[in-house]
Amino acid sequence: MIKHNEYFEGKVQSLAVDGHEKPATVGVMAAGEYEFGTELPELMTVIAGELQIQLPGESEWSTYRNGQSFNVAGNSKFQVKVPVNTAYYCIYG
Amino acid sequence: MIKHNEYFEGKVQSLAVDGHEKPATVGVMAAGEYEFGTELPELMTVIAGELQIQLPGESEWSTYRNGQSFNVAGNSKFQVKVPVNTAYYCIYG
């Protein structure tokens, strides 16, 4: 069964993509600002929209749009600003 | 609010991506075989996995993998074979 997850009262939702080399999700973030925590390292790719990211321990923000990816270390927190509803794909591990 | 849709008893699920030029969804299809019906024309892109597609009125099947896209006419039905859980992005209209 495809697992559906909701975070931040439904403002971020994801669907699990099982059966590949590493676990993954596709999801949507509604416009807003969030702090996410990682367990495993994450490779995030923007499918449609824009994510402004402040990685752990960094002061500046980086912007990622359609087709662009970024890595986040495991066991860390990162800040996200979402100017428009954004679809993403995330690979864990 | 991000709309979550389920089809085929949850074997296909999608999340709406609003706020862009055209309505869109991201979703996951579990391994299996499906017949989909369109209202608006659809542009489907495989994010991760593989979709084998038989377009309306055609006899042969075409295979699409990560990053590959195909168009489906509006108001039509098409056949899909999914060998592995597959994440997709669909733009309507």
JSON list of N, CA, C and O in Angstrom, two decimals, chain A residues 13-32:
[
{"chain": "A", "resi": 13, "resn": "GLN", "atom": "N", "xyz": [2.47, 17.36, 2.43]},
{"chain": "A", "resi": 13, "resn": "GLN", "atom": "CA", "xyz": [2.00, 15.98, 2.33]},
{"chain": "A", "resi": 13, "resn": "GLN", "atom": "C", "xyz": [2.93, 15.19, 1.41]},
{"chain": "A", "resi": 13, "resn": "GLN", "atom": "O", "xyz": [3.51, 15.77, 0.48]},
{"chain": "A", "resi": 14, "resn": "SER", "atom": "N", "xyz": [3.05, 13.90, 1.69]},
{"chain": "A", "resi": 14, "resn": "SER", "atom": "CA", "xyz": [3.94, 13.09, 0.85]},
{"chain": "A", "resi": 14, "resn": "SER", "atom": "C", "xyz": [3.34, 11.71, 0.63]},
{"chain": "A", "resi": 14, "resn": "SER", "atom": "O", "xyz": [2.45, 11.27, 1.37]},
{"chain": "A", "resi": 15, "resn": "LEU", "atom": "N", "xyz": [3.83, 11.06, -0.42]},
{"chain": "A", "resi": 15, "resn": "LEU", "atom": "CA", "xyz": [3.45, 9.70, -0.77]},
{"chain": "A", "resi": 15, "resn": "LEU", "atom": "C", "xyz": [4.73, 8.88, -0.89]},
{"chain": "A", "resi": 15, "resn": "LEU", "atom": "O", "xyz": [5.70, 9.32, -1.52]},
{"chain": "A", "resi": 16, "resn": "ALA", "atom": "N", "xyz": [4.74, 7.72, -0.27]},
{"chain": "A", "resi": 16, "resn": "ALA", "atom": "CA", "xyz": [5.96, 6.88, -0.29]},
{"chain": "A", "resi": 16, "resn": "ALA", "atom": "C", "xyz": [6.11, 6.21, -1.65]},
{"chain": "A", "resi": 16, "resn": "ALA", "atom": "O", "xyz": [5.12, 5.81, -2.28]},
{"chain": "A", "resi": 17, "resn": "VAL", "atom": "N", "xyz": [7.36, 6.12, -2.10]},
{"chain": "A", "resi": 17, "resn": "VAL", "atom": "CA", "xyz": [7.70, 5.44, -3.35]},
{"chain": "A", "resi": 17, "resn": "VAL", "atom": "C", "xyz": [8.61, 4.28, -2.98]},
{"chain": "A", "resi": 17, "resn": "VAL", "atom": "O", "xyz": [9.82, 4.47, -2.78]},
{"chain": "A", "resi": 18, "resn": "ASP", "atom": "N", "xyz": [8.02, 3.10, -2.82]},
{"chain": "A", "resi": 18, "resn": "ASP", "atom": "CA", "xyz": [8.79, 1.94, -2.39]},
{"chain": "A", "resi": 18, "resn": "ASP", "atom": "C", "xyz": [9.24, 1.11, -3.59]},
{"chain": "A", "resi": 18, "resn": "ASP", "atom": "O", "xyz": [8.77, 1.32, -4.72]},
{"chain": "A", "resi": 19, "resn": "GLY", "atom": "N", "xyz": [10.15, 0.18, -3.33]},
{"chain": "A", "resi": 19, "resn": "GLY", "atom": "CA", "xyz": [10.53, -0.78, -4.37]},
{"chain": "A", "resi": 19, "resn": "GLY", "atom": "C", "xyz": [11.72, -0.34, -5.20]},
{"chain": "A", "resi": 19, "resn": "GLY", "atom": "O", "xyz": [12.08, -0.99, -6.18]},
{"chain": "A", "resi": 20, "resn": "HIS", "atom": "N", "xyz": [12.36, 0.76, -4.81]},
{"chain": "A", "resi": 20, "resn": "HIS", "atom": "CA", "xyz": [13.54, 1.23, -5.54]},
{"chain": "A", "resi": 20, "resn": "HIS", "atom": "C", "xyz": [14.78, 1.01, -4.67]},
{"chain": "A", "resi": 20, "resn": "HIS", "atom": "O", "xyz": [14.67, 0.57, -3.53]},
{"chain": "A", "resi": 21, "resn": "GLU", "atom": "N", "xyz": [15.95, 1.41, -5.17]},
{"chain": "A", "resi": 21, "resn": "GLU", "atom": "CA", "xyz": [17.21, 1.17, -4.46]},
{"chain": "A", "resi": 21, "resn": "GLU", "atom": "C", "xyz": [17.17, 1.76, -3.05]},
{"chain": "A", "resi": 21, "resn": "GLU", "atom": "O", "xyz": [17.58, 1.15, -2.09]},
{"chain": "A", "resi": 22, "resn": "LYS", "atom": "N", "xyz": [16.64, 2.98, -2.93]},
{"chain": "A", "resi": 22, "resn": "LYS", "atom": "CA", "xyz": [16.52, 3.64, -1.63]},
{"chain": "A", "resi": 22, "resn": "LYS", "atom": "C", "xyz": [15.07, 4.09, -1.43]},
{"chain": "A", "resi": 22, "resn": "LYS", "atom": "O", "xyz": [14.36, 4.35, -2.41]},
{"chain": "A", "resi": 23, "resn": "PRO", "atom": "N", "xyz": [14.63, 4.21, -0.17]},
{"chain": "A", "resi": 23, "resn": "PRO", "atom": "CA", "xyz": [13.27, 4.72, 0.04]},
{"chain": "A", "resi": 23, "resn": "PRO", "atom": "C", "xyz": [13.17, 6.16, -0.48]},
{"chain": "A", "resi": 23, "resn": "PRO", "atom": "O", "xyz": [14.16, 6.90, -0.49]},
{"chain": "A", "resi": 24, "resn": "ALA", "atom": "N", "xyz": [11.99, 6.52, -0.94]},
{"chain": "A", "resi": 24, "resn": "ALA", "atom": "CA", "xyz": [11.79, 7.86, -1.48]},
{"chain": "A", "resi": 24, "resn": "ALA", "atom": "C", "xyz": [10.35, 8.29, -1.25]},
{"chain": "A", "resi": 24, "resn": "ALA", "atom": "O", "xyz": [9.49, 7.47, -0.90]},
{"chain": "A", "resi": 25, "resn": "THR", "atom": "N", "xyz": [10.13, 9.58, -1.43]},
{"chain": "A", "resi": 25, "resn": "THR", "atom": "CA", "xyz": [8.77, 10.11, -1.39]},
{"chain": "A", "resi": 25, "resn": "THR", "atom": "C", "xyz": [8.63, 11.16, -2.49]},
{"chain": "A", "resi": 25, "resn": "THR", "atom": "O", "xyz": [9.62, 11.78, -2.91]},
{"chain": "A", "resi": 26, "resn": "VAL", "atom": "N", "xyz": [7.40, 11.33, -2.91]},
{"chain": "A", "resi": 26, "resn": "VAL", "atom": "CA", "xyz": [7.04, 12.53, -3.68]},
{"chain": "A", "resi": 26, "resn": "VAL", "atom": "C", "xyz": [6.08, 13.30, -2.79]},
{"chain": "A", "resi": 26, "resn": "VAL", "atom": "O", "xyz": [5.34, 12.70, -2.01]},
{"chain": "A", "resi": 27, "resn": "GLY", "atom": "N", "xyz": [6.10, 14.60, -2.92]},
{"chain": "A", "resi": 27, "resn": "GLY", "atom": "CA", "xyz": [5.22, 15.35, -2.05]},
{"chain": "A", "resi": 27, "resn": "GLY", "atom": "C", "xyz": [4.98, 16.76, -2.54]},
{"chain": "A", "resi": 27, "resn": "GLY", "atom": "O", "xyz": [5.51, 17.17, -3.57]},
{"chain": "A", "resi": 28, "resn": "VAL", "atom": "N", "xyz": [4.16, 17.45, -1.77]},
{"chain": "A", "resi": 28, "resn": "VAL", "atom": "CA", "xyz": [3.84, 18.85, -2.07]},
{"chain": "A", "resi": 28, "resn": "VAL", "atom": "C", "xyz": [3.97, 19.65, -0.78]},
{"chain": "A", "resi": 28, "resn": "VAL", "atom": "O", "xyz": [3.53, 19.21, 0.29]},
{"chain": "A", "resi": 29, "resn": "MET", "atom": "N", "xyz": [4.62, 20.80, -0.89]},
{"chain": "A", "resi": 29, "resn": "MET", "atom": "CA", "xyz": [4.66, 21.76, 0.21]},
{"chain": "A", "resi": 29, "resn": "MET", "atom": "C", "xyz": [3.81, 22.96, -0.19]},
{"chain": "A", "resi": 29, "resn": "MET", "atom": "O", "xyz": [4.05, 23.54, -1.25]},
{"chain": "A", "resi": 30, "resn": "ALA", "atom": "N", "xyz": [2.86, 23.31, 0.66]},
{"chain": "A", "resi": 30, "resn": "ALA", "atom": "CA", "xyz": [2.10, 24.54, 0.41]},
{"chain": "A", "resi": 30, "resn": "ALA", "atom": "C", "xyz": [3.00, 25.74, 0.70]},
{"chain": "A", "resi": 30, "resn": "ALA", "atom": "O", "xyz": [3.98, 25.62, 1.45]},
{"chain": "A", "resi": 31, "resn": "ALA", "atom": "N", "xyz": [2.69, 26.88, 0.08]},
{"chain": "A", "resi": 31, "resn": "ALA", "atom": "CA", "xyz": [3.46, 28.10, 0.35]},
{"chain": "A", "resi": 31, "resn": "ALA", "atom": "C", "xyz": [3.52, 28.33, 1.84]},
{"chain": "A", "resi": 31, "resn": "ALA", "atom": "O", "xyz": [2.52, 28.17, 2.55]},
{"chain": "A", "resi": 32, "resn": "GLY", "atom": "N", "xyz": [4.72, 28.67, 2.34]},
{"chain": "A", "resi": 32, "resn": "GLY", "atom": "CA", "xyz": [4.88, 28.88, 3.78]},
{"chain": "A", "resi": 32, "resn": "GLY", "atom": "C", "xyz": [6.33, 28.73, 4.18]},
{"chain": "A", "resi": 32, "resn": "GLY", "atom": "O", "xyz": [7.22, 28.68, 3.33]}
]
